[in-house]
Amino acid sequence: MKEVFKFIEVKKQEFAKLPFCEFLQDKSINPRQRLAWAPCLAPFVMNIWEVNKYFLREEPTSNPIQKIINKHTYEDDHHYVWYLEDMEKLAFDYSSKFSDSLRFLWGKETQRTRQICQKIAAYSFQAEPILKFAIIEVIEATGNVVLSLTTEVSRELEISTKHNYRYFGEHHLAVETGHTTGTDDIEILIENIELPEATRKKAFWLVEKVFEAFADGLNEFYLYAKSHPIEPPLHDINLAQNHQSITAQKDESLQALSQDKHLGYYLVEAGLLTPEQVEVALSQQKRTGIHFNEVITSNNWINHQTVEYIIEKVIMPEQEIIMAS
């Protein structure tokens, strides 16, 4: 098993050089933007505990290695609670239609991430305990790499937000040692197990495949974060400053838009769209019959959650005041 552990360490070092890992370390990028991929992690976080329970865990057992695995799966199956907390603290806990949530969770943007748990389940099904152990060692190694980096990002965020991020921060990293057992003596004991040649080859193959699955997931996160710039939370947008900074041309456009208080007016006033974008979107709406909201989101100018937030928290309250007066 010693050779398998050495191979895992080599693959871990390669894994740490992925573009995603470099992205997390780039302090020229806003720390919240560096965690913009966090929603894409949901299929893994919310499914890995079931992989632990139904594929890695095996009870009852008399096998000492399986007992170690079982103990690990119980310790590792509640981390989703920390994730849900952090999603709210990061202001990623958007309200959305059920159908939109399904499209995201089972869409192309999370395809590789969904496959991580699917592949781990397939590789673990009816595998002998020592091979399951190798799989978990890879899971722990990849988690250690990513959490070491997100912890640094979380520290940056904690300075400005005063929030403690349990999933992406030090709390989670403290329990993700990079090894299944978390203790050196048992690790050495397992390391000295002599594997039959067929088992050794199978272990090497599994290590390669599980690292590959996680690398595909990280590449997916990287692409998502790079292509989805995060708008600042609405309460952080100083509307007065934005209004003062717009040009005379923008003022004229705002005046025209404000006559019927169109959604586009509010988005321009908040600095989320330009008057030119609103004009293009209205033209597309007139030409195609597609709703204004769908036009601006399909053009990737703004996301659905931000539009819904503006409508719910700004437009509707204003309309209620007008109707009540």
PDB file of C-alpha atoms in Angstrom:
ATOM      1  CA  MET A   1       0.000   0.000   0.000  1.00  0.00           C
ATOM      2  CA  LYS A   2       3.037   2.256   0.452  1.00  0.00           C
ATOM      3  CA  GLU A   3       3.377   2.641  -3.327  1.00  0.00           C
ATOM      4  CA  VAL A   4      -0.295   3.612  -3.599  1.00  0.00           C
ATOM      5  CA  PHE A   5       0.155   6.322  -0.945  1.00  0.00           C
ATOM      6  CA  LYS A   6       3.200   7.672  -2.805  1.00  0.00           C
ATOM      7  CA  PHE A   7       1.203   7.756  -6.028  1.00  0.00           C
ATOM      8  CA  ILE A   8      -1.618   9.645  -4.284  1.00  0.00           C
ATOM      9  CA  GLU A   9       0.888  12.241  -3.060  1.00  0.00           C
ATOM     10  CA  VAL A  10       2.263  12.720  -6.587  1.00  0.00           C
ATOM     11  CA  LYS A  11      -1.251  13.151  -7.991  1.00  0.00           C
ATOM     12  CA  LYS A  12      -2.108  15.551  -5.164  1.00  0.00           C
ATOM     13  CA  GLN A  13       0.798  17.811  -6.111  1.00  0.00           C
ATOM     14  CA  GLU A  14      -0.350  17.778  -9.742  1.00  0.00           C
ATOM     15  CA  PHE A  15      -3.913  18.499  -8.638  1.00  0.00           C
ATOM     16  CA  ALA A  16      -2.755  21.568  -6.687  1.00  0.00           C
ATOM     17  CA  LYS A  17      -1.413  23.113  -9.917  1.00  0.00           C
ATOM     18  CA  LEU A  18      -4.767  23.222 -11.726  1.00  0.00           C
ATOM     19  CA  PRO A  19      -5.856  26.659 -13.040  1.00  0.00           C
ATOM     20  CA  PHE A  20      -8.687  26.668 -10.495  1.00  0.00           C
ATOM     21  CA  CYS A  21      -6.177  26.526  -7.641  1.00  0.00           C
ATOM     22  CA  GLU A  22      -4.215  29.424  -9.131  1.00  0.00           C
ATOM     23  CA  PHE A  23      -7.485  31.346  -9.462  1.00  0.00           C
ATOM     24  CA  LEU A  24      -8.240  30.902  -5.750  1.00  0.00           C
ATOM     25  CA  GLN A  25      -4.821  32.340  -4.900  1.00  0.00           C
ATOM     26  CA  ASP A  26      -5.174  35.424  -7.117  1.00  0.00           C
ATOM     27  CA  LYS A  27      -5.655  38.252  -4.606  1.00  0.00           C
ATOM     28  CA  SER A  28      -6.207  40.764  -7.390  1.00  0.00           C
ATOM     29  CA  ILE A  29      -9.669  39.192  -7.697  1.00  0.00           C
ATOM     30  CA  ASN A  30     -12.382  39.993  -5.169  1.00  0.00           C
ATOM     31  CA  PRO A  31     -12.527  37.117  -2.617  1.00  0.00           C
ATOM     32  CA  ARG A  32     -16.264  36.654  -3.085  1.00  0.00           C
ATOM     33  CA  GLN A  33     -15.723  36.341  -6.840  1.00  0.00           C
ATOM     34  CA  ARG A  34     -13.128  33.657  -6.144  1.00  0.00           C
ATOM     35  CA  LEU A  35     -15.914  31.690  -4.458  1.00  0.00           C
ATOM     36  CA  ALA A  36     -18.474  32.388  -7.207  1.00  0.00           C
ATOM     37  CA  TRP A  37     -18.387  28.691  -8.098  1.00  0.00           C
ATOM     38  CA  ALA A  38     -19.771  27.683  -4.672  1.00  0.00           C
ATOM     39  CA  PRO A  39     -23.336  27.038  -5.968  1.00  0.00           C
ATOM     40  CA  CYS A  40     -21.891  24.528  -8.461  1.00  0.00           C
ATOM     41  CA  LEU A  41     -20.549  22.492  -5.552  1.00  0.00           C
ATOM     42  CA  ALA A  42     -24.089  21.676  -4.346  1.00  0.00           C
ATOM     43  CA  PRO A  43     -24.480  18.326  -6.187  1.00  0.00           C
ATOM     44  CA  PHE A  44     -21.302  17.030  -4.551  1.00  0.00           C
ATOM     45  CA  VAL A  45     -21.941  18.379  -1.050  1.00  0.00           C
ATOM     46  CA  MET A  46     -25.549  17.213  -0.925  1.00  0.00           C
ATOM     47  CA  ASN A  47     -24.804  13.784  -2.372  1.00  0.00           C
ATOM     48  CA  ILE A  48     -21.490  12.666  -0.892  1.00  0.00           C
ATOM     49  CA  TRP A  49     -23.077  11.715   2.445  1.00  0.00           C
ATOM     50  CA  GLU A  50     -25.282   9.206   0.586  1.00  0.00           C
ATOM     51  CA  VAL A  51     -22.219   7.797  -1.173  1.00  0.00           C
ATOM     52  CA  ASN A  52     -20.682   7.403   2.276  1.00  0.00           C
ATOM     53  CA  LYS A  53     -23.770   5.678   3.640  1.00  0.00           C
ATOM     54  CA  TYR A  54     -24.723   3.380   0.773  1.00  0.00           C
ATOM     55  CA  PHE A  55     -21.466   2.641  -1.045  1.00  0.00           C
ATOM     56  CA  LEU A  56     -18.461   3.178   1.225  1.00  0.00           C
ATOM     57  CA  ARG A  57     -19.978   2.097   4.544  1.00  0.00           C
ATOM     58  CA  GLU A  58     -20.644  -1.603   5.157  1.00  0.00           C
ATOM     59  CA  GLU A  59     -22.271  -2.825   8.356  1.00  0.00           C
ATOM     60  CA  PRO A  60     -21.940  -5.131  10.131  1.00  0.00           C
ATOM     61  CA  THR A  61     -18.297  -5.969   9.430  1.00  0.00           C
ATOM     62  CA  SER A  62     -15.398  -7.737  11.063  1.00  0.00           C
ATOM     63  CA  ASN A  63     -12.832  -6.325   8.619  1.00  0.00           C
ATOM     64  CA  PRO A  64     -10.581  -3.837  10.477  1.00  0.00           C
ATOM     65  CA  ILE A  65     -10.077  -1.629   7.424  1.00  0.00           C
ATOM     66  CA  GLN A  66     -13.818  -1.503   6.773  1.00  0.00           C
ATOM     67  CA  LYS A  67     -14.314  -0.489  10.411  1.00  0.00           C
ATOM     68  CA  ILE A  68     -11.964   2.461   9.861  1.00  0.00           C
ATOM     69  CA  ILE A  69     -13.905   3.367   6.724  1.00  0.00           C
ATOM     70  CA  ASN A  70     -17.236   3.149   8.554  1.00  0.00           C
ATOM     71  CA  LYS A  71     -16.011   5.456  11.309  1.00  0.00           C
ATOM     72  CA  HIS A  72     -14.802   7.944   8.720  1.00  0.00           C
ATOM     73  CA  THR A  73     -18.133   7.964   6.852  1.00  0.00           C
ATOM     74  CA  TYR A  74     -20.023   8.855  10.018  1.00  0.00           C
ATOM     75  CA  GLU A  75     -17.644  11.707  10.774  1.00  0.00           C
ATOM     76  CA  ASP A  76     -17.872  12.993   7.201  1.00  0.00           C
ATOM     77  CA  ASP A  77     -21.619  12.917   6.544  1.00  0.00           C
ATOM     78  CA  HIS A  78     -22.781  16.204   8.145  1.00  0.00           C
ATOM     79  CA  HIS A  79     -20.610  18.766   6.390  1.00  0.00           C
ATOM     80  CA  TYR A  80     -23.495  19.890   4.172  1.00  0.00           C
ATOM     81  CA  VAL A  81     -24.872  21.826   7.161  1.00  0.00           C
ATOM     82  CA  TRP A  82     -21.758  24.026   7.136  1.00  0.00           C
ATOM     83  CA  TYR A  83     -22.110  24.477   3.381  1.00  0.00           C
ATOM     84  CA  LEU A  84     -25.706  25.702   3.664  1.00  0.00           C
ATOM     85  CA  GLU A  85     -24.666  28.166   6.370  1.00  0.00           C
ATOM     86  CA  ASP A  86     -21.868  29.555   4.219  1.00  0.00           C
ATOM     87  CA  MET A  87     -24.081  29.891   1.160  1.00  0.00           C
ATOM     88  CA  GLU A  88     -26.321  32.196   3.146  1.00  0.00           C
ATOM     89  CA  LYS A  89     -23.402  34.182   4.586  1.00  0.00           C
ATOM     90  CA  LEU A  90     -21.912  34.593   1.114  1.00  0.00           C
ATOM     91  CA  ALA A  91     -25.272  35.933  -0.170  1.00  0.00           C
ATOM     92  CA  PHE A  92     -25.493  33.023  -2.633  1.00  0.00           C
ATOM     93  CA  ASP A  93     -28.716  31.748  -1.050  1.00  0.00           C
ATOM     94  CA  TYR A  94     -30.872  33.134  -3.842  1.00  0.00           C
ATOM     95  CA  SER A  95     -34.594  32.668  -4.214  1.00  0.00           C
ATOM     96  CA  SER A  96     -35.453  31.058  -7.537  1.00  0.00           C
ATOM     97  CA  LYS A  97     -38.217  29.156  -9.246  1.00  0.00           C
ATOM     98  CA  PHE A  98     -38.165  25.416  -8.652  1.00  0.00           C
ATOM     99  CA  SER A  99     -37.756  24.808 -12.380  1.00  0.00           C
ATOM    100  CA  ASP A 100     -34.775  27.208 -12.551  1.00  0.00           C
ATOM    101  CA  SER A 101     -33.122  25.409  -9.632  1.00  0.00           C
ATOM    102  CA  LEU A 102     -33.552  22.067 -11.389  1.00  0.00           C
ATOM    103  CA  ARG A 103     -32.140  23.449 -14.625  1.00  0.00           C
ATOM    104  CA  PHE A 104     -29.056  24.620 -12.767  1.00  0.00           C
ATOM    105  CA  LEU A 105     -28.522  21.529 -10.619  1.00  0.00           C
ATOM    106  CA  TRP A 106     -28.991  19.154 -13.554  1.00  0.00           C
ATOM    107  CA  GLY A 107     -27.640  21.416 -16.278  1.00  0.00           C
ATOM    108  CA  LYS A 108     -24.339  21.603 -18.127  1.00  0.00           C
ATOM    109  CA  GLU A 109     -22.804  23.947 -15.554  1.00  0.00           C
ATOM    110  CA  THR A 110     -22.789  21.181 -12.910  1.00  0.00           C
ATOM    111  CA  GLN A 111     -22.467  18.094 -15.120  1.00  0.00           C
ATOM    112  CA  ARG A 112     -18.891  17.172 -14.163  1.00  0.00           C
ATOM    113  CA  THR A 113     -19.562  17.878 -10.499  1.00  0.00           C
ATOM    114  CA  ARG A 114     -22.560  15.531 -10.476  1.00  0.00           C
ATOM    115  CA  GLN A 115     -20.398  12.847 -12.013  1.00  0.00           C
ATOM    116  CA  ILE A 116     -17.918  12.936  -9.125  1.00  0.00           C
ATOM    117  CA  CYS A 117     -20.303  11.214  -6.731  1.00  0.00           C
ATOM    118  CA  GLN A 118     -21.661   8.981  -9.490  1.00  0.00           C
ATOM    119  CA  LYS A 119     -18.181   7.733 -10.313  1.00  0.00           C
ATOM    120  CA  ILE A 120     -17.154   7.284  -6.678  1.00  0.00           C
ATOM    121  CA  ALA A 121     -20.311   5.246  -6.086  1.00  0.00           C
ATOM    122  CA  ALA A 122     -19.609   3.099  -9.137  1.00  0.00           C
ATOM    123  CA  TYR A 123     -15.970   2.513  -8.181  1.00  0.00           C
ATOM    124  CA  SER A 124     -16.873   1.702  -4.562  1.00  0.00           C
ATOM    125  CA  PHE A 125     -19.764  -0.666  -5.232  1.00  0.00           C
ATOM    126  CA  GLN A 126     -18.786  -4.101  -3.903  1.00  0.00           C
ATOM    127  CA  ALA A 127     -15.101  -3.118  -3.876  1.00  0.00           C
ATOM    128  CA  GLU A 128     -12.874  -4.684  -1.244  1.00  0.00           C
ATOM    129  CA  PRO A 129     -12.165  -2.464   1.767  1.00  0.00           C
ATOM    130  CA  ILE A 130      -8.534  -1.675   0.895  1.00  0.00           C
ATOM    131  CA  LEU A 131      -9.660  -0.274  -2.474  1.00  0.00           C
ATOM    132  CA  LYS A 132     -12.386   1.773  -0.818  1.00  0.00           C
ATOM    133  CA  PHE A 133      -9.691   3.082   1.499  1.00  0.00           C
ATOM    134  CA  ALA A 134      -7.629   4.210  -1.497  1.00  0.00           C
ATOM    135  CA  ILE A 135     -10.665   6.012  -2.931  1.00  0.00           C
ATOM    136  CA  ILE A 136     -11.292   7.848   0.340  1.00  0.00           C
ATOM    137  CA  GLU A 137      -7.629   8.833   0.559  1.00  0.00           C
ATOM    138  CA  VAL A 138      -8.009  10.580  -2.804  1.00  0.00           C
ATOM    139  CA  ILE A 139     -11.202  12.320  -1.655  1.00  0.00           C
ATOM    140  CA  GLU A 140      -9.383  13.526   1.440  1.00  0.00           C
ATOM    141  CA  ALA A 141      -6.339  14.648  -0.554  1.00  0.00           C
ATOM    142  CA  THR A 142      -8.395  16.708  -3.006  1.00  0.00           C
ATOM    143  CA  GLY A 143     -10.434  18.197  -0.170  1.00  0.00           C
ATOM    144  CA  ASN A 144      -7.290  19.178   1.682  1.00  0.00           C
ATOM    145  CA  VAL A 145      -5.900  20.986  -1.383  1.00  0.00           C
ATOM    146  CA  VAL A 146      -9.078  22.951  -2.087  1.00  0.00           C
ATOM    147  CA  LEU A 147      -9.910  23.784   1.539  1.00  0.00           C
ATOM    148  CA  SER A 148      -6.358  24.997   2.204  1.00  0.00           C
ATOM    149  CA  LEU A 149      -6.990  27.580  -0.503  1.00  0.00           C
ATOM    150  CA  THR A 150     -10.596  28.488   0.319  1.00  0.00           C
ATOM    151  CA  THR A 151      -9.576  28.994   3.941  1.00  0.00           C
ATOM    152  CA  GLU A 152      -7.277  31.805   2.838  1.00  0.00           C
ATOM    153  CA  VAL A 153     -10.088  33.322   0.773  1.00  0.00           C
ATOM    154  CA  SER A 154     -12.433  33.014   3.761  1.00  0.00           C
ATOM    155  CA  ARG A 155      -9.946  34.843   5.980  1.00  0.00           C
ATOM    156  CA  GLU A 156     -10.014  37.760   3.547  1.00  0.00           C
ATOM    157  CA  LEU A 157     -13.815  37.794   3.584  1.00  0.00           C
ATOM    158  CA  GLU A 158     -14.014  37.551   7.357  1.00  0.00           C
ATOM    159  CA  ILE A 159     -12.201  40.875   7.680  1.00  0.00           C
ATOM    160  CA  SER A 160     -14.916  42.733   5.771  1.00  0.00           C
ATOM    161  CA  THR A 161     -18.010  40.655   6.560  1.00  0.00           C
ATOM    162  CA  LYS A 162     -17.243  39.601  10.164  1.00  0.00           C
ATOM    163  CA  HIS A 163     -18.705  36.184   9.293  1.00  0.00           C
ATOM    164  CA  ASN A 164     -17.149  32.860  10.208  1.00  0.00           C
ATOM    165  CA  TYR A 165     -17.278  30.500   7.219  1.00  0.00           C
ATOM    166  CA  ARG A 166     -17.431  26.961   8.570  1.00  0.00           C
ATOM    167  CA  TYR A 167     -17.449  25.037   5.281  1.00  0.00           C
ATOM    168  CA  PHE A 168     -14.968  27.090   3.256  1.00  0.00           C
ATOM    169  CA  GLY A 169     -12.865  28.154   6.225  1.00  0.00           C
ATOM    170  CA  GLU A 170     -10.640  26.869   8.994  1.00  0.00           C
ATOM    171  CA  HIS A 171     -13.338  24.824  10.734  1.00  0.00           C
ATOM    172  CA  HIS A 172     -13.662  22.416   7.799  1.00  0.00           C
ATOM    173  CA  LEU A 173      -9.950  22.372   7.025  1.00  0.00           C
ATOM    174  CA  ALA A 174      -9.223  21.296  10.600  1.00  0.00           C
ATOM    175  CA  VAL A 175     -11.091  18.020  10.061  1.00  0.00           C
ATOM    176  CA  GLU A 176      -9.833  17.451   6.514  1.00  0.00           C
ATOM    177  CA  THR A 177      -6.306  16.344   7.327  1.00  0.00           C
ATOM    178  CA  GLY A 178      -5.740  14.869   3.894  1.00  0.00           C
ATOM    179  CA  HIS A 179      -5.914  11.315   5.262  1.00  0.00           C
ATOM    180  CA  THR A 180      -8.760   8.946   6.051  1.00  0.00           C
ATOM    181  CA  THR A 181      -7.747   7.997   9.580  1.00  0.00           C
ATOM    182  CA  GLY A 182      -6.309  11.305  10.700  1.00  0.00           C
ATOM    183  CA  THR A 183      -3.779   9.412  12.852  1.00  0.00           C
ATOM    184  CA  ASP A 184      -0.202   8.546  11.914  1.00  0.00           C
ATOM    185  CA  ASP A 185      -0.069   5.144  13.629  1.00  0.00           C
ATOM    186  CA  ILE A 186      -2.995   3.645  11.739  1.00  0.00           C
ATOM    187  CA  GLU A 187      -1.781   5.277   8.519  1.00  0.00           C
ATOM    188  CA  ILE A 188       1.607   3.563   8.931  1.00  0.00           C
ATOM    189  CA  LEU A 189      -0.114   0.263   9.682  1.00  0.00           C
ATOM    190  CA  ILE A 190      -2.133   0.417   6.467  1.00  0.00           C
ATOM    191  CA  GLU A 191       0.832   1.711   4.509  1.00  0.00           C
ATOM    192  CA  ASN A 192       2.736  -1.478   5.317  1.00  0.00           C
ATOM    193  CA  ILE A 193       0.032  -3.779   3.941  1.00  0.00           C
ATOM    194  CA  GLU A 194       1.368  -5.825   1.034  1.00  0.00           C
ATOM    195  CA  LEU A 195      -1.077  -5.821  -1.856  1.00  0.00           C
ATOM    196  CA  PRO A 196      -1.427  -8.608  -4.409  1.00  0.00           C
ATOM    197  CA  GLU A 197      -0.353  -7.409  -7.855  1.00  0.00           C
ATOM    198  CA  ALA A 198      -3.902  -7.383  -9.238  1.00  0.00           C
ATOM    199  CA  THR A 199      -5.143  -5.346  -6.262  1.00  0.00           C
ATOM    200  CA  ARG A 200      -2.214  -2.938  -6.517  1.00  0.00           C
ATOM    201  CA  LYS A 201      -2.946  -2.281 -10.201  1.00  0.00           C
ATOM    202  CA  LYS A 202      -6.620  -1.788  -9.422  1.00  0.00           C
ATOM    203  CA  ALA A 203      -5.745   0.677  -6.644  1.00  0.00           C
ATOM    204  CA  PHE A 204      -3.513   2.696  -8.984  1.00  0.00           C
ATOM    205  CA  TRP A 205      -6.279   2.778 -11.592  1.00  0.00           C
ATOM    206  CA  LEU A 206      -8.853   3.944  -9.022  1.00  0.00           C
ATOM    207  CA  VAL A 207      -6.551   6.681  -7.733  1.00  0.00           C
ATOM    208  CA  GLU A 208      -6.061   7.948 -11.266  1.00  0.00           C
ATOM    209  CA  LYS A 209      -9.782   7.904 -12.036  1.00  0.00           C
ATOM    210  CA  VAL A 210     -10.939   9.600  -8.834  1.00  0.00           C
ATOM    211  CA  PHE A 211      -8.360  12.385  -9.178  1.00  0.00           C
ATOM    212  CA  GLU A 212      -9.496  12.776 -12.778  1.00  0.00           C
ATOM    213  CA  ALA A 213     -13.139  13.124 -11.691  1.00  0.00           C
ATOM    214  CA  PHE A 214     -12.273  15.836  -9.167  1.00  0.00           C
ATOM    215  CA  ALA A 215     -10.027  17.654 -11.667  1.00  0.00           C
ATOM    216  CA  ASP A 216     -12.920  17.742 -14.137  1.00  0.00           C
ATOM    217  CA  GLY A 217     -15.101  19.214 -11.399  1.00  0.00           C
ATOM    218  CA  LEU A 218     -12.542  21.911 -10.551  1.00  0.00           C
ATOM    219  CA  ASN A 219     -12.180  22.844 -14.211  1.00  0.00           C
ATOM    220  CA  GLU A 220     -15.953  23.241 -14.293  1.00  0.00           C
ATOM    221  CA  PHE A 221     -15.853  25.496 -11.203  1.00  0.00           C
ATOM    222  CA  TYR A 222     -13.116  27.592 -12.789  1.00  0.00           C
ATOM    223  CA  LEU A 223     -15.062  28.159 -15.997  1.00  0.00           C
ATOM    224  CA  TYR A 224     -18.199  29.056 -14.044  1.00  0.00           C
ATOM    225  CA  ALA A 225     -16.426  31.563 -11.805  1.00  0.00           C
ATOM    226  CA  LYS A 226     -14.679  33.188 -14.772  1.00  0.00           C
ATOM    227  CA  SER A 227     -17.904  33.521 -16.774  1.00  0.00           C
ATOM    228  CA  HIS A 228     -20.226  34.609 -13.951  1.00  0.00           C
ATOM    229  CA  PRO A 229     -19.167  37.952 -12.499  1.00  0.00           C
ATOM    230  CA  ILE A 230     -20.903  38.624  -9.208  1.00  0.00           C
ATOM    231  CA  GLU A 231     -22.930  41.789  -8.850  1.00  0.00           C
ATOM    232  CA  PRO A 232     -22.540  43.414  -5.435  1.00  0.00           C
ATOM    233  CA  PRO A 233     -25.427  42.776  -3.017  1.00  0.00           C
ATOM    234  CA  LEU A 234     -28.160  45.341  -3.421  1.00  0.00           C
ATOM    235  CA  HIS A 235     -27.572  46.827   0.024  1.00  0.00           C
ATOM    236  CA  ASP A 236     -23.967  47.545  -0.988  1.00  0.00           C
ATOM    237  CA  ILE A 237     -24.964  49.544  -4.045  1.00  0.00           C
ATOM    238  CA  ASN A 238     -24.939  53.242  -3.350  1.00  0.00           C
ATOM    239  CA  LEU A 239     -27.660  54.404  -5.708  1.00  0.00           C
ATOM    240  CA  ALA A 240     -26.960  58.057  -5.058  1.00  0.00           C
ATOM    241  CA  GLN A 241     -23.299  57.728  -6.047  1.00  0.00           C
ATOM    242  CA  ASN A 242     -24.217  55.757  -9.158  1.00  0.00           C
ATOM    243  CA  HIS A 243     -26.776  58.362 -10.131  1.00  0.00           C
ATOM    244  CA  GLN A 244     -24.324  61.224  -9.705  1.00  0.00           C
ATOM    245  CA  SER A 245     -21.677  59.525 -11.822  1.00  0.00           C
ATOM    246  CA  ILE A 246     -23.806  58.856 -14.908  1.00  0.00           C
ATOM    247  CA  THR A 247     -23.339  61.040 -17.940  1.00  0.00           C
ATOM    248  CA  ALA A 248     -25.793  63.495 -19.458  1.00  0.00           C
ATOM    249  CA  GLN A 249     -26.638  60.912 -22.097  1.00  0.00           C
ATOM    250  CA  LYS A 250     -27.477  58.374 -19.426  1.00  0.00           C
ATOM    251  CA  ASP A 251     -29.590  60.983 -17.614  1.00  0.00           C
ATOM    252  CA  GLU A 252     -31.701  61.453 -20.724  1.00  0.00           C
ATOM    253  CA  SER A 253     -32.171  57.718 -21.066  1.00  0.00           C
ATOM    254  CA  LEU A 254     -33.087  57.415 -17.410  1.00  0.00           C
ATOM    255  CA  GLN A 255     -35.675  60.146 -17.773  1.00  0.00           C
ATOM    256  CA  ALA A 256     -37.270  58.344 -20.704  1.00  0.00           C
ATOM    257  CA  LEU A 257     -37.265  55.036 -18.882  1.00  0.00           C
ATOM    258  CA  SER A 258     -38.662  56.480 -15.671  1.00  0.00           C
ATOM    259  CA  GLN A 259     -41.918  57.528 -17.277  1.00  0.00           C
ATOM    260  CA  ASP A 260     -43.421  54.105 -16.695  1.00  0.00           C
ATOM    261  CA  LYS A 261     -40.840  52.908 -14.141  1.00  0.00           C
ATOM    262  CA  HIS A 262     -39.850  49.984 -16.346  1.00  0.00           C
ATOM    263  CA  LEU A 263     -37.646  47.280 -14.771  1.00  0.00           C
ATOM    264  CA  GLY A 264     -34.821  48.539 -16.952  1.00  0.00           C
ATOM    265  CA  TYR A 265     -34.964  51.912 -15.221  1.00  0.00           C
ATOM    266  CA  TYR A 266     -34.216  50.365 -11.840  1.00  0.00           C
ATOM    267  CA  LEU A 267     -31.409  48.220 -13.244  1.00  0.00           C
ATOM    268  CA  VAL A 268     -29.760  51.251 -14.849  1.00  0.00           C
ATOM    269  CA  GLU A 269     -30.204  53.322 -11.706  1.00  0.00           C
ATOM    270  CA  ALA A 270     -28.549  50.556  -9.700  1.00  0.00           C
ATOM    271  CA  GLY A 271     -25.634  50.436 -12.135  1.00  0.00           C
ATOM    272  CA  LEU A 272     -26.425  46.855 -13.176  1.00  0.00           C
ATOM    273  CA  LEU A 273     -27.260  47.653 -16.820  1.00  0.00           C
ATOM    274  CA  THR A 274     -26.458  50.530 -19.163  1.00  0.00           C
ATOM    275  CA  PRO A 275     -29.201  52.506 -20.923  1.00  0.00           C
ATOM    276  CA  GLU A 276     -27.849  51.136 -24.190  1.00  0.00           C
ATOM    277  CA  GLN A 277     -28.345  47.553 -22.994  1.00  0.00           C
ATOM    278  CA  VAL A 278     -31.907  48.348 -21.958  1.00  0.00           C
ATOM    279  CA  GLU A 279     -32.639  49.831 -25.377  1.00  0.00           C
ATOM    280  CA  VAL A 280     -31.220  46.742 -27.106  1.00  0.00           C
ATOM    281  CA  ALA A 281     -33.230  44.443 -24.826  1.00  0.00           C
ATOM    282  CA  LEU A 282     -36.467  46.362 -25.444  1.00  0.00           C
ATOM    283  CA  SER A 283     -35.809  46.170 -29.177  1.00  0.00           C
ATOM    284  CA  GLN A 284     -35.233  42.404 -28.929  1.00  0.00           C
ATOM    285  CA  GLN A 285     -38.389  42.046 -26.861  1.00  0.00           C
ATOM    286  CA  LYS A 286     -40.433  43.905 -29.465  1.00  0.00           C
ATOM    287  CA  ARG A 287     -38.905  41.908 -32.323  1.00  0.00           C
ATOM    288  CA  THR A 288     -39.064  38.419 -30.792  1.00  0.00           C
ATOM    289  CA  GLY A 289     -41.846  38.613 -28.225  1.00  0.00           C
ATOM    290  CA  ILE A 290     -39.471  37.252 -25.556  1.00  0.00           C
ATOM    291  CA  HIS A 291     -39.999  38.826 -22.124  1.00  0.00           C
ATOM    292  CA  PHE A 292     -37.594  41.607 -21.155  1.00  0.00           C
ATOM    293  CA  ASN A 293     -36.349  39.587 -18.128  1.00  0.00           C
ATOM    294  CA  GLU A 294     -35.474  36.630 -20.337  1.00  0.00           C
ATOM    295  CA  VAL A 295     -33.672  38.810 -22.877  1.00  0.00           C
ATOM    296  CA  ILE A 296     -31.300  40.406 -20.368  1.00  0.00           C
ATOM    297  CA  THR A 297     -30.545  37.118 -18.598  1.00  0.00           C
ATOM    298  CA  SER A 298     -30.069  35.123 -21.813  1.00  0.00           C
ATOM    299  CA  ASN A 299     -27.574  37.782 -22.932  1.00  0.00           C
ATOM    300  CA  ASN A 300     -25.672  37.118 -19.661  1.00  0.00           C
ATOM    301  CA  TRP A 301     -25.903  40.783 -18.658  1.00  0.00           C
ATOM    302  CA  ILE A 302     -27.427  39.895 -15.307  1.00  0.00           C
ATOM    303  CA  ASN A 303     -28.610  36.722 -13.556  1.00  0.00           C
ATOM    304  CA  HIS A 304     -32.162  35.659 -12.711  1.00  0.00           C
ATOM    305  CA  GLN A 305     -31.598  35.972  -8.971  1.00  0.00           C
ATOM    306  CA  THR A 306     -30.613  39.628  -9.189  1.00  0.00           C
ATOM    307  CA  VAL A 307     -33.631  40.459 -11.348  1.00  0.00           C
ATOM    308  CA  GLU A 308     -35.955  38.722  -8.890  1.00  0.00           C
ATOM    309  CA  TYR A 309     -34.315  40.514  -5.990  1.00  0.00           C
ATOM    310  CA  ILE A 310     -34.822  43.936  -7.625  1.00  0.00           C
ATOM    311  CA  ILE A 311     -38.472  43.147  -8.358  1.00  0.00           C
ATOM    312  CA  GLU A 312     -39.205  41.766  -4.896  1.00  0.00           C
ATOM    313  CA  LYS A 313     -37.241  44.209  -2.748  1.00  0.00           C
ATOM    314  CA  VAL A 314     -37.399  47.458  -4.757  1.00  0.00           C
ATOM    315  CA  ILE A 315     -40.118  47.580  -7.405  1.00  0.00           C
ATOM    316  CA  MET A 316     -42.966  45.835  -5.587  1.00  0.00           C
ATOM    317  CA  PRO A 317     -42.587  47.835  -2.330  1.00  0.00           C
ATOM    318  CA  GLU A 318     -42.534  51.081  -4.343  1.00  0.00           C
ATOM    319  CA  GLN A 319     -45.668  50.082  -6.233  1.00  0.00           C
ATOM    320  CA  GLU A 320     -47.425  49.205  -2.974  1.00  0.00           C
ATOM    321  CA  ILE A 321     -46.625  52.680  -1.596  1.00  0.00           C
ATOM    322  CA  ILE A 322     -47.966  54.326  -4.756  1.00  0.00           C
ATOM    323  CA  MET A 323     -51.166  52.285  -4.644  1.00  0.00           C
ATOM    324  CA  ALA A 324     -51.673  53.055  -0.947  1.00  0.00           C
ATOM    325  CA  SER A 325     -51.227  56.828  -1.398  1.00  0.00           C
TER     326      SER A 325
END
